[in-house]
Short mmCIF file of C-alpha atoms in Angstrom, two decimals:
data_model
loop_
_atom_site.label_atom_id
_atom_site.label_comp_id
_atom_site.label_asym_id
_atom_site.label_seq_id
_atom_site.Cartn_x
_atom_site.Cartn_y
_atom_site.Cartn_z
CA MET A 291 -19.89 -2.18 -11.24
CA THR A 292 -19.78 -2.75 -7.38
CA ARG A 293 -16.49 -3.06 -6.09
CA LYS A 294 -14.96 -4.64 -3.13
CA PRO A 295 -13.45 -2.98 -0.60
CA ALA A 296 -9.91 -1.45 -0.62
CA HIS A 297 -8.64 -1.90 3.17
CA LEU A 298 -6.48 0.30 4.57
CA ALA A 299 -4.65 -0.26 7.84
CA VAL A 300 -4.13 2.35 10.58
CA TYR A 301 -2.74 1.82 13.68
CA ASP A 302 -1.16 4.54 16.11
CA THR A 303 1.93 6.06 14.38
CA PHE A 304 1.18 5.44 10.82
CA ALA A 305 2.62 7.40 7.96
CA ASP A 306 -0.57 9.18 7.24
CA TRP A 307 0.81 10.88 3.97
CA GLU A 308 2.33 7.93 1.97
CA THR A 309 -1.17 6.08 0.98
CA GLY A 310 -2.96 10.16 0.44
CA HIS A 311 -2.53 9.40 -3.77
CA ALA A 312 -3.62 5.84 -3.59
CA THR A 313 -6.91 5.68 -1.85
CA ALA A 314 -7.90 8.92 -2.89
CA HIS A 315 -7.69 8.00 -6.57
CA LEU A 316 -8.89 4.08 -5.78
CA ALA A 317 -12.32 5.73 -4.30
CA ARG A 318 -12.52 7.89 -7.10
CA ALA A 319 -12.30 4.63 -9.34
CA GLY A 320 -14.89 3.20 -7.58
CA TYR A 321 -13.53 1.49 -4.70
CA PRO A 322 -14.51 2.29 -1.21
CA ILE A 323 -11.73 2.82 1.29
CA ARG A 324 -12.23 0.94 4.78
CA THR A 325 -10.21 1.59 7.76
CA VAL A 326 -9.02 -1.48 9.73
CA GLY A 327 -7.69 -0.87 13.24
CA PRO A 328 -5.97 -3.19 15.47
CA THR A 329 -9.58 -3.13 17.05
CA ARG A 330 -12.22 -0.42 16.81
CA GLU A 331 -10.64 2.44 19.01
CA PRO A 332 -9.52 5.11 17.32
CA VAL A 333 -5.43 5.48 16.50
CA THR A 334 -3.42 8.38 16.17
CA THR A 335 -1.19 9.32 12.93
CA LEU A 336 2.15 10.35 12.68
CA GLY A 337 0.25 13.59 11.33
CA GLY A 338 -1.46 14.04 15.12
CA LEU A 339 -4.88 13.02 13.02
CA ARG A 340 -7.63 10.79 15.06
CA VAL A 341 -9.07 7.97 12.76
CA GLN A 342 -11.81 6.14 13.94
CA PRO A 343 -10.92 2.23 12.14
CA ASP A 344 -14.27 1.28 10.27
CA LEU A 345 -13.24 -2.41 11.26
CA ALA A 346 -10.95 -4.45 13.45
CA LEU A 347 -8.62 -6.79 11.92
CA ASP A 348 -10.43 -9.80 13.36
CA GLY A 349 -13.23 -8.85 11.40
CA LEU A 350 -11.03 -8.67 8.21
CA ARG A 351 -11.71 -11.55 5.62
CA PRO A 352 -9.51 -11.50 2.26
CA GLU A 353 -13.03 -12.73 0.13
CA ASP A 354 -14.36 -9.47 1.05
CA SER A 355 -11.29 -7.27 -0.07
CA SER A 356 -9.50 -6.05 -3.35
CA LEU A 357 -6.51 -4.74 -1.25
CA LEU A 358 -4.96 -4.78 1.80
CA ILE A 359 -2.37 -1.40 2.11
CA LEU A 360 0.09 -1.53 4.61
CA THR A 361 1.27 1.71 5.91
CA GLY A 362 4.54 2.47 7.66
CA ALA A 363 5.12 3.64 10.98
CA ASP A 364 6.90 3.43 13.81
CA LEU A 365 5.44 0.22 15.26
CA TRP A 366 7.14 -1.67 12.61
CA ASP A 367 10.54 -1.28 14.07
CA SER A 368 9.41 -0.94 17.66
CA GLY A 369 8.31 -4.19 18.57
CA ASP A 370 5.66 -6.88 17.65
CA ASP A 371 2.68 -4.87 18.03
CA LEU A 372 1.86 -4.59 13.96
CA ALA A 373 2.94 -8.32 13.38
CA PRO A 374 -0.99 -9.44 13.51
CA PHE A 375 -1.16 -7.17 10.08
CA ALA A 376 1.73 -8.95 8.44
CA ARG A 377 -0.35 -12.33 9.22
CA ALA A 378 -3.08 -10.98 7.58
CA ALA A 379 -1.39 -10.03 4.62
CA ARG A 380 -0.03 -13.42 4.57
CA ALA A 381 -3.64 -14.74 4.13
CA PHE A 382 -4.47 -12.34 1.95
CA LEU A 383 -1.58 -13.53 -0.44
CA ASP A 384 -2.51 -17.15 0.18
CA ALA A 385 -6.26 -16.15 -0.89
CA GLY A 386 -5.24 -14.35 -4.28
CA VAL A 387 -5.61 -11.44 -3.04
CA PRO A 388 -3.51 -8.25 -3.36
CA VAL A 389 -1.22 -6.78 -0.87
CA ALA A 390 0.42 -3.28 -0.90
CA ALA A 391 3.04 -2.48 1.47
CA ILE A 392 5.15 0.88 1.92
CA CYS A 393 8.08 1.67 4.12
CA GLY A 394 7.82 0.63 7.46
CA ALA A 395 5.14 -2.25 6.21
CA THR A 396 7.71 -3.94 4.09
CA ALA A 397 9.92 -4.77 7.54
CA GLY A 398 6.75 -6.32 8.92
CA LEU A 399 6.42 -8.44 6.07
CA ALA A 400 10.15 -9.83 5.79
CA ARG A 401 9.85 -10.68 9.56
CA GLU A 402 6.96 -12.75 8.12
CA GLY A 403 8.54 -14.19 5.56
CA LEU A 404 6.39 -12.87 2.96
CA LEU A 405 9.65 -11.58 1.20
CA ASP A 406 11.71 -14.60 1.05
CA ASP A 407 10.28 -15.56 -2.13
CA ARG A 408 9.17 -12.35 -3.95
CA ASP A 409 11.51 -9.24 -6.05
CA HIS A 410 10.40 -5.93 -3.89
CA THR A 411 12.00 -3.21 -2.43
CA SER A 412 11.98 -0.90 0.58
CA ALA A 413 14.11 2.59 2.08
CA VAL A 414 17.11 0.64 1.62
CA SER A 415 18.36 -2.88 1.54
CA PHE A 416 20.25 -2.50 5.03
CA TYR A 417 16.84 -1.80 6.68
CA LEU A 418 15.49 -4.94 5.55
CA ALA A 419 18.58 -7.36 6.76
CA ALA A 420 18.05 -6.09 9.70
CA THR A 421 15.24 -7.84 9.79
CA GLY A 422 17.22 -11.48 9.79
CA TYR A 423 14.85 -12.65 6.49
CA GLY A 424 15.71 -14.38 3.81
CA GLY A 425 15.03 -12.63 0.37
CA GLY A 426 18.27 -10.03 0.31
CA GLU A 427 18.51 -11.30 -3.25
CA ARG A 428 15.26 -10.68 -4.00
CA TYR A 429 15.68 -6.99 -3.10
CA VAL A 430 15.06 -4.62 -6.12
CA ASP A 431 16.82 -1.03 -6.11
CA ALA A 432 13.36 0.49 -7.21
CA ASP A 433 10.94 3.48 -6.43
CA ALA A 434 8.08 0.65 -6.56
CA VAL A 435 7.98 -3.14 -7.42
CA THR A 436 5.33 -5.44 -8.03
CA ASP A 437 5.80 -9.29 -7.54
CA GLY A 438 2.37 -10.96 -8.55
CA ASN A 439 -0.02 -9.78 -6.33
CA LEU A 440 2.13 -7.70 -3.96
CA VAL A 441 3.40 -4.44 -4.14
CA THR A 442 6.26 -2.54 -2.05
CA ALA A 443 7.72 0.27 -2.01
CA GLY A 444 9.83 2.88 -0.08
CA PRO A 445 8.50 5.83 2.12
CA THR A 446 9.58 8.31 -0.21
CA GLU A 447 7.64 7.63 -3.17
CA PRO A 448 4.14 7.21 -2.12
CA VAL A 449 3.43 7.94 -6.04
CA ALA A 450 5.66 5.45 -7.40
CA PHE A 451 3.80 2.86 -4.92
CA ALA A 452 0.44 4.38 -6.26
CA ARG A 453 1.31 3.98 -9.42
CA GLU A 454 1.76 -0.05 -8.88
CA VAL A 455 -1.76 -0.46 -7.20
CA PHE A 456 -3.43 0.90 -9.81
CA ARG A 457 -1.12 -0.89 -12.35
CA LEU A 458 -2.24 -4.15 -10.45
CA LEU A 459 -5.87 -3.56 -10.14
CA GLY A 460 -6.59 -2.05 -13.47
CA VAL A 461 -7.77 1.15 -12.58
CA TYR A 462 -5.50 3.38 -15.00
CA GLU A 463 -3.46 1.47 -17.57
CA GLY A 464 -0.64 2.00 -20.50
CA GLU A 465 -0.44 5.86 -21.69
CA VAL A 466 -2.82 6.90 -18.99
CA LEU A 467 -1.10 5.54 -15.71
CA ASP A 468 2.10 7.08 -17.77
CA ALA A 469 0.67 9.95 -17.88
CA TRP A 470 -1.00 9.88 -14.30
CA TYR A 471 2.63 9.45 -12.90
CA ARG A 472 4.62 12.00 -14.34
CA LEU A 473 1.46 14.40 -13.18
CA PHE A 474 1.80 13.81 -10.14
CA HIS A 475 5.53 12.39 -9.43
CA ASP A 476 7.20 14.96 -12.07
CA SER A 477 4.50 17.80 -11.96
CA ASP A 478 4.22 17.33 -15.85
CA ALA A 479 1.86 19.88 -16.92
CA ALA A 480 1.59 17.73 -20.34
CA ALA A 481 0.37 14.90 -19.11
CA TYR A 482 -2.75 16.56 -17.93
CA ALA A 483 -3.94 16.67 -21.09
CA VAL A 484 -3.64 13.11 -21.22
CA LEU A 485 -5.84 12.53 -18.49
CA GLU A 486 -8.76 15.33 -19.45
CA LYS A 487 -8.88 13.22 -22.94
CA ALA A 488 -9.20 9.89 -21.06
CA ALA A 489 -11.88 11.01 -18.96
CA ARG A 490 -14.19 12.64 -21.68
#
């Protein structure tokens, strides 16, 4: 089956460790991973890696995508440079295409008003409250939260973030999804046998 790409937003200071589990296993499941930057110019991650985006944000269309992943970055908290990515998330959600946001990207979505009427999480509730958004009553103190087509997670939960992405897209389900999470989050070696059996 040919799958539409999963689009990973990349921009200067993006937290490159937050989406590795998600993108690696999406790729293994047959989802091409395409990076989308503010332009086609290279960006530099917080880890010092230079990334050449596959396409510029103005060329991104929800109908060409399975998912938009927004990572954390210092730039989410230092101005409006990344606001266009939050507007892209609105376009995706309006089109019924999933969005997954982790760490500082949740603040960008809050400023865009996308968390006012959806259950969500982030680093801590007062981090999002500082944006002045109207969704404080919908904040959930959990490792990761899915509401409809939107996944949110805090910066310490890349594995839970990936779990919710996999559940939303149907990459792994039920016992296999639980085993994947236990293996990568809890280092539960017994979970490996479940995954091995499922792979046969």
